[in-house]
Amino acid sequence: MVDNIVTKVIYDGDGKTTVFPFAFDFADAADVHVLLYDADADQEKVLTKDYYVDATAKTVHYPGYVPGQEPAEADRPSVLSNRQKLVIYRETPLTQLTNLGRKYPLKTIERMPDKLTYIVQELKEQVDRSIKNRISGTKTFVEYMKEIDNNAKTALKKALEAAASAVESHQQAEDAAASAKAAQESAAVSAGWNETAAANARVAENAALSAAVYSAPEWQETAAYKAGDIVTYTDGNTYRAIADSTDILPTDAAYWTRVNTYVGDNFFCIDEAGYIVPTEAPTYSGFWTLDTEGYIVPIRSA
């Protein structure tokens, strides 16, 4: 007769208890197993040593050993702490090995436990395909499924947040790349304008110097000259004073320097109002050229 449906018992450790009783029956002491749950590691471990099942007293000793086979104290595990649980459970092999013989009605009687064994084996196959809580768990099926559902929702939320963050990061990367490209293009445009402005400045400077050269007076022996004054000399060259002087020939390099102007640029000229304007038919220049559409552009930009 089997009148007890309990097949396991769970004990919380207290740091001092080492003997744990159980009430369920068993066919063989080897069918009684012990499992240790550690809350800190959140792990279960089926024990294979360091416990002893007293089949007569129906108790489990942990740490425990067959009398007379106890190891040294240093080789024994600690007493069950309040962060651990001890699970004592029965796991009977799903077989029926009793053979009553072939005489009538023994064979018929034997078929009855055989059939029950078949049923148990089929139930095990079905249970093995189901979702089960850990053996040390104390939650009900409803509580366990609710926990799984909440965990799944939390995981999904985190996954969606991670995906949204990835999309945002990708968009930010694209925006940054676009900004960098725009800055590069702007820099290129600015460089072009700077180059054009520099070329314009050179032309204006050259034109102003050329105008000063064309209108420069002849050098006078008795005249007083200041730095920056421009004169023409009898040798056909134009000179600019680099120091104040009187009665010093323009050929004296200590006071004068010969002016070298680029007068071969016919892309621009000075109109009647004194403005620099493009010539009607430009042909040569040290700074400018005509592009394929006939526009004046800096030589480096052609």
Short mmCIF file of C-alpha atoms in Angstrom, two decimals:
data_model
loop_
_atom_site.label_atom_id
_atom_site.label_comp_id
_atom_site.label_asym_id
_atom_site.label_seq_id
_atom_site.Cartn_x
_atom_site.Cartn_y
_atom_site.Cartn_z
CA MET A 1 0.00 0.00 0.00
CA VAL A 2 1.20 3.51 -0.86
CA ASP A 3 -0.74 6.16 1.04
CA ASN A 4 1.73 9.09 0.79
CA ILE A 5 1.86 11.16 -2.43
CA VAL A 6 4.86 13.29 -1.32
CA THR A 7 8.06 12.50 -3.22
CA LYS A 8 10.36 15.29 -2.07
CA VAL A 9 11.06 17.61 0.84
CA ILE A 10 12.95 20.93 0.89
CA TYR A 11 14.94 22.28 3.83
CA ASP A 12 16.35 25.77 4.31
CA GLY A 13 19.80 25.81 5.87
CA ASP A 14 20.36 27.43 9.26
CA GLY A 15 24.10 26.98 9.70
CA LYS A 16 23.78 24.19 12.29
CA THR A 17 21.36 21.41 11.20
CA THR A 18 22.99 18.34 9.66
CA VAL A 19 20.22 15.70 9.91
CA PHE A 20 17.14 16.02 7.65
CA PRO A 21 14.21 13.55 7.91
CA PHE A 22 11.86 12.56 5.06
CA ALA A 23 8.52 10.72 5.18
CA PHE A 24 8.09 9.16 1.73
CA ASP A 25 8.68 5.41 1.14
CA PHE A 26 11.09 4.02 -1.40
CA ALA A 27 11.86 0.70 -3.03
CA ASP A 28 15.61 1.04 -2.67
CA ALA A 29 17.79 3.47 -0.71
CA ALA A 30 19.64 4.20 -3.97
CA ASP A 31 16.42 5.82 -5.23
CA VAL A 32 16.74 8.61 -2.64
CA HIS A 33 18.69 11.54 -4.06
CA VAL A 34 19.94 14.78 -2.55
CA LEU A 35 20.28 18.14 -4.30
CA LEU A 36 21.89 21.35 -3.05
CA TYR A 37 20.64 24.80 -4.12
CA ASP A 38 22.90 27.85 -3.66
CA ALA A 39 21.04 31.19 -3.77
CA ASP A 40 24.20 33.24 -4.28
CA ALA A 41 25.13 31.34 -7.44
CA ASP A 42 21.47 30.56 -8.29
CA GLN A 43 22.51 27.01 -9.16
CA GLU A 44 21.39 23.50 -8.31
CA LYS A 45 23.81 20.64 -7.83
CA VAL A 46 22.91 16.96 -7.45
CA LEU A 47 25.17 15.59 -4.74
CA THR A 48 27.20 12.47 -5.41
CA LYS A 49 29.15 12.48 -2.14
CA ASP A 50 29.32 13.98 1.34
CA TYR A 51 25.81 12.78 2.29
CA TYR A 52 24.45 9.61 3.86
CA VAL A 53 20.93 8.13 3.61
CA ASP A 54 19.84 6.27 6.74
CA ALA A 55 17.21 3.98 5.23
CA THR A 56 16.00 2.70 8.59
CA ALA A 57 15.51 6.14 10.22
CA LYS A 58 14.49 7.77 6.90
CA THR A 59 16.96 10.62 7.36
CA VAL A 60 19.65 12.27 5.26
CA HIS A 61 22.86 13.40 6.91
CA TYR A 62 24.65 16.36 5.29
CA PRO A 63 27.51 16.45 5.61
CA GLY A 64 27.23 12.73 6.31
CA TYR A 65 29.04 9.47 5.70
CA VAL A 66 28.69 5.76 6.25
CA PRO A 67 29.57 5.14 9.89
CA GLY A 68 33.29 4.47 10.22
CA GLN A 69 34.11 6.10 6.80
CA GLU A 70 34.12 9.75 7.85
CA PRO A 71 36.94 11.84 6.27
CA ALA A 72 38.98 14.42 8.15
CA GLU A 73 37.16 17.61 9.18
CA ALA A 74 39.17 19.63 6.66
CA ASP A 75 37.85 17.47 3.81
CA ARG A 76 34.17 17.88 4.72
CA PRO A 77 31.92 20.62 3.25
CA SER A 78 30.44 23.33 5.44
CA VAL A 79 27.14 22.90 7.24
CA LEU A 80 24.14 24.08 5.20
CA SER A 81 24.02 27.91 5.40
CA ASN A 82 20.95 30.15 5.37
CA ARG A 83 21.70 30.91 1.69
CA GLN A 84 21.34 27.25 0.74
CA LYS A 85 18.57 24.69 0.44
CA LEU A 86 18.68 20.90 0.66
CA VAL A 87 16.24 18.93 -1.48
CA ILE A 88 15.62 15.25 -0.70
CA TYR A 89 13.65 13.52 -3.46
CA ARG A 90 12.80 10.08 -4.74
CA GLU A 91 13.57 8.99 -8.27
CA THR A 92 12.48 5.41 -8.87
CA PRO A 93 13.55 3.61 -12.05
CA LEU A 94 10.52 3.27 -14.34
CA THR A 95 10.80 -0.48 -14.65
CA GLN A 96 9.06 -3.56 -13.17
CA LEU A 97 11.52 -6.41 -12.66
CA THR A 98 9.44 -8.84 -10.59
CA ASN A 99 8.76 -12.15 -12.37
CA LEU A 100 6.07 -14.29 -10.70
CA GLY A 101 6.49 -17.20 -13.08
CA ARG A 102 4.18 -18.66 -15.69
CA LYS A 103 1.75 -20.66 -13.54
CA TYR A 104 -1.84 -19.49 -13.55
CA PRO A 105 -2.86 -16.93 -12.29
CA LEU A 106 0.61 -15.56 -11.53
CA LYS A 107 1.22 -14.36 -15.09
CA THR A 108 -2.09 -12.50 -15.08
CA ILE A 109 -1.29 -10.89 -11.73
CA GLU A 110 2.12 -9.81 -13.00
CA ARG A 111 0.51 -8.07 -15.96
CA MET A 112 -1.20 -5.61 -13.58
CA PRO A 113 1.99 -3.91 -12.26
CA ASP A 114 3.45 -4.25 -15.74
CA LYS A 115 0.57 -2.20 -17.15
CA LEU A 116 0.98 0.43 -14.45
CA THR A 117 4.69 0.64 -15.32
CA TYR A 118 3.78 1.18 -18.98
CA ILE A 119 1.48 4.02 -18.00
CA VAL A 120 4.13 5.65 -15.80
CA GLN A 121 6.68 5.46 -18.60
CA GLU A 122 4.25 7.09 -21.03
CA LEU A 123 3.52 9.85 -18.51
CA LYS A 124 7.23 10.48 -18.13
CA GLU A 125 7.59 10.89 -21.89
CA GLN A 126 4.82 13.49 -21.82
CA VAL A 127 6.23 15.30 -18.80
CA ASP A 128 9.67 15.45 -20.40
CA ARG A 129 8.14 17.53 -23.20
CA SER A 130 6.67 20.09 -20.79
CA ILE A 131 8.04 23.23 -19.15
CA LYS A 132 9.07 22.45 -15.59
CA ASN A 133 10.26 24.48 -12.65
CA ARG A 134 13.54 23.57 -10.97
CA ILE A 135 13.21 20.90 -8.30
CA SER A 136 14.24 23.33 -5.55
CA GLY A 137 11.60 25.84 -6.61
CA THR A 138 8.53 26.51 -4.48
CA LYS A 139 6.46 28.52 -6.94
CA THR A 140 3.18 27.25 -8.37
CA PHE A 141 2.72 26.67 -12.08
CA VAL A 142 0.75 29.92 -12.43
CA GLU A 143 3.42 31.89 -10.58
CA TYR A 144 6.16 30.30 -12.66
CA MET A 145 4.41 31.06 -15.98
CA LYS A 146 3.76 34.63 -14.86
CA GLU A 147 7.47 35.02 -14.10
CA ILE A 148 8.38 33.64 -17.54
CA ASP A 149 5.91 36.04 -19.16
CA ASN A 150 7.30 39.03 -17.26
CA ASN A 151 10.86 38.05 -18.13
CA ALA A 152 9.91 37.70 -21.80
CA LYS A 153 8.26 41.14 -21.80
CA THR A 154 11.29 42.68 -20.11
CA ALA A 155 13.63 41.03 -22.62
CA LEU A 156 11.47 42.23 -25.53
CA LYS A 157 11.41 45.78 -24.16
CA LYS A 158 15.18 45.82 -23.81
CA ALA A 159 15.58 44.40 -27.32
CA LEU A 160 13.31 47.10 -28.78
CA GLU A 161 15.18 49.81 -26.86
CA ALA A 162 18.49 48.44 -28.12
CA ALA A 163 17.16 48.36 -31.70
CA ALA A 164 15.87 51.93 -31.40
CA SER A 165 19.21 53.04 -29.99
CA ALA A 166 21.01 51.32 -32.87
CA VAL A 167 18.78 53.06 -35.41
CA GLU A 168 19.35 56.41 -33.68
CA SER A 169 23.11 55.84 -33.61
CA HIS A 170 23.05 54.92 -37.30
CA GLN A 171 21.09 58.10 -38.09
CA GLN A 172 23.51 60.17 -36.03
CA ALA A 173 26.41 58.59 -37.90
CA GLU A 174 24.77 59.41 -41.24
CA ASP A 175 24.07 62.99 -40.10
CA ALA A 176 27.68 63.35 -38.95
CA ALA A 177 28.92 62.03 -42.29
CA ALA A 178 26.64 64.44 -44.16
CA SER A 179 27.84 67.35 -42.01
CA ALA A 180 31.45 66.37 -42.62
CA LYS A 181 30.81 66.18 -46.36
CA ALA A 182 29.07 69.57 -46.34
CA ALA A 183 31.95 71.06 -44.35
CA GLN A 184 34.42 69.59 -46.82
CA GLU A 185 32.50 71.01 -49.77
CA SER A 186 32.21 74.37 -48.01
CA ALA A 187 35.93 74.34 -47.32
CA ALA A 188 36.59 73.56 -50.97
CA VAL A 189 34.35 76.46 -52.04
CA SER A 190 36.04 78.77 -49.53
CA ALA A 191 39.42 77.66 -50.80
CA GLY A 192 38.31 78.50 -54.33
CA TRP A 193 37.08 81.91 -53.28
CA ASN A 194 40.28 82.53 -51.32
CA GLU A 195 42.33 81.56 -54.34
CA THR A 196 40.27 83.84 -56.56
CA ALA A 197 40.52 86.69 -54.05
CA ALA A 198 44.28 86.23 -53.82
CA ALA A 199 44.55 86.28 -57.61
CA ASN A 200 42.39 89.41 -57.76
CA ALA A 201 44.61 91.03 -55.13
CA ARG A 202 47.71 90.19 -57.13
CA VAL A 203 46.19 91.64 -60.29
CA ALA A 204 45.05 94.75 -58.45
CA GLU A 205 48.46 95.20 -56.85
CA ASN A 206 50.19 94.68 -60.17
CA ALA A 207 47.79 97.04 -61.92
CA ALA A 208 48.28 99.72 -59.28
CA LEU A 209 52.04 99.32 -59.48
CA SER A 210 51.89 99.40 -63.27
CA ALA A 211 49.83 102.58 -63.14
CA ALA A 212 52.35 104.16 -60.79
CA VAL A 213 55.19 103.10 -63.11
CA TYR A 214 53.49 104.54 -66.19
CA SER A 215 52.98 107.91 -64.47
CA ALA A 216 56.35 108.01 -62.68
CA PRO A 217 58.36 111.27 -63.18
CA GLU A 218 61.96 111.37 -64.26
CA TRP A 219 64.64 111.32 -61.56
CA GLN A 220 65.88 114.82 -60.66
CA GLU A 221 69.36 115.24 -59.23
CA THR A 222 68.37 118.06 -56.85
CA ALA A 223 65.06 116.56 -55.70
CA ALA A 224 64.54 115.05 -52.23
CA TYR A 225 63.03 111.58 -52.31
CA LYS A 226 61.31 109.57 -49.59
CA ALA A 227 60.95 105.79 -49.30
CA GLY A 228 58.22 104.60 -51.66
CA ASP A 229 58.72 107.28 -54.32
CA ILE A 230 58.90 105.91 -57.88
CA VAL A 231 60.96 107.47 -60.67
CA THR A 232 62.19 106.66 -64.16
CA TYR A 233 65.86 106.86 -65.04
CA THR A 234 67.86 107.44 -68.15
CA ASP A 235 68.74 103.72 -68.38
CA GLY A 236 65.12 103.00 -69.28
CA ASN A 237 64.26 101.34 -65.94
CA THR A 238 61.90 102.37 -63.18
CA TYR A 239 63.08 102.56 -59.55
CA ARG A 240 61.41 102.80 -56.16
CA ALA A 241 63.13 104.50 -53.22
CA ILE A 242 63.79 102.26 -50.23
CA ALA A 243 65.32 105.06 -48.14
CA ASP A 244 65.21 108.83 -48.04
CA SER A 245 67.82 110.40 -50.35
CA THR A 246 68.99 113.47 -52.25
CA ASP A 247 71.44 113.51 -55.16
CA ILE A 248 71.84 109.69 -55.03
CA LEU A 249 71.54 107.86 -58.33
CA PRO A 250 68.68 105.33 -58.70
CA THR A 251 71.26 102.72 -59.57
CA ASP A 252 72.56 102.83 -55.98
CA ALA A 253 71.11 99.62 -54.47
CA ALA A 254 71.45 101.00 -50.93
CA TYR A 255 68.74 103.61 -51.62
CA TRP A 256 66.84 102.37 -54.66
CA THR A 257 65.43 99.12 -56.05
CA ARG A 258 64.42 98.43 -59.60
CA VAL A 259 60.69 97.91 -60.06
CA ASN A 260 59.71 94.68 -61.86
CA THR A 261 56.10 94.86 -62.97
CA TYR A 262 54.21 92.29 -64.92
CA VAL A 263 52.94 94.33 -67.79
CA GLY A 264 52.17 91.41 -70.03
CA ASP A 265 48.73 90.74 -68.50
CA ASN A 266 46.04 91.86 -70.95
CA PHE A 267 43.08 90.19 -69.19
CA PHE A 268 42.27 93.35 -67.20
CA CYS A 269 42.68 97.07 -67.70
CA ILE A 270 41.79 100.30 -65.89
CA ASP A 271 38.78 102.15 -67.30
CA GLU A 272 38.30 105.95 -67.43
CA ALA A 273 36.84 105.95 -63.92
CA GLY A 274 39.89 104.12 -62.49
CA TYR A 275 38.16 100.71 -62.05
CA ILE A 276 39.79 97.44 -62.98
CA VAL A 277 37.69 95.80 -65.73
CA PRO A 278 38.16 92.79 -68.07
CA THR A 279 39.55 93.56 -71.49
CA GLU A 280 37.46 92.79 -74.56
CA ALA A 281 39.86 90.25 -76.06
CA PRO A 282 42.25 88.85 -73.41
CA THR A 283 44.99 86.56 -74.71
CA TYR A 284 47.76 86.11 -72.10
CA SER A 285 48.27 86.43 -68.35
CA GLY A 286 50.39 85.05 -65.54
CA PHE A 287 47.33 84.64 -63.31
CA TRP A 288 44.24 84.16 -65.47
CA THR A 289 42.96 82.04 -68.33
CA LEU A 290 39.71 81.40 -70.20
CA ASP A 291 37.67 78.25 -69.45
CA THR A 292 35.79 76.22 -72.08
CA GLU A 293 32.82 78.63 -71.88
CA GLY A 294 34.92 81.75 -72.24
CA TYR A 295 34.83 82.84 -68.59
CA ILE A 296 37.92 84.28 -66.89
CA VAL A 297 39.11 81.93 -64.15
CA PRO A 298 42.32 81.56 -62.12
CA ILE A 299 44.89 79.44 -63.88
CA ARG A 300 44.86 76.78 -61.10
CA SER A 301 41.07 76.49 -61.39
CA ALA A 302 40.99 76.13 -65.15
#
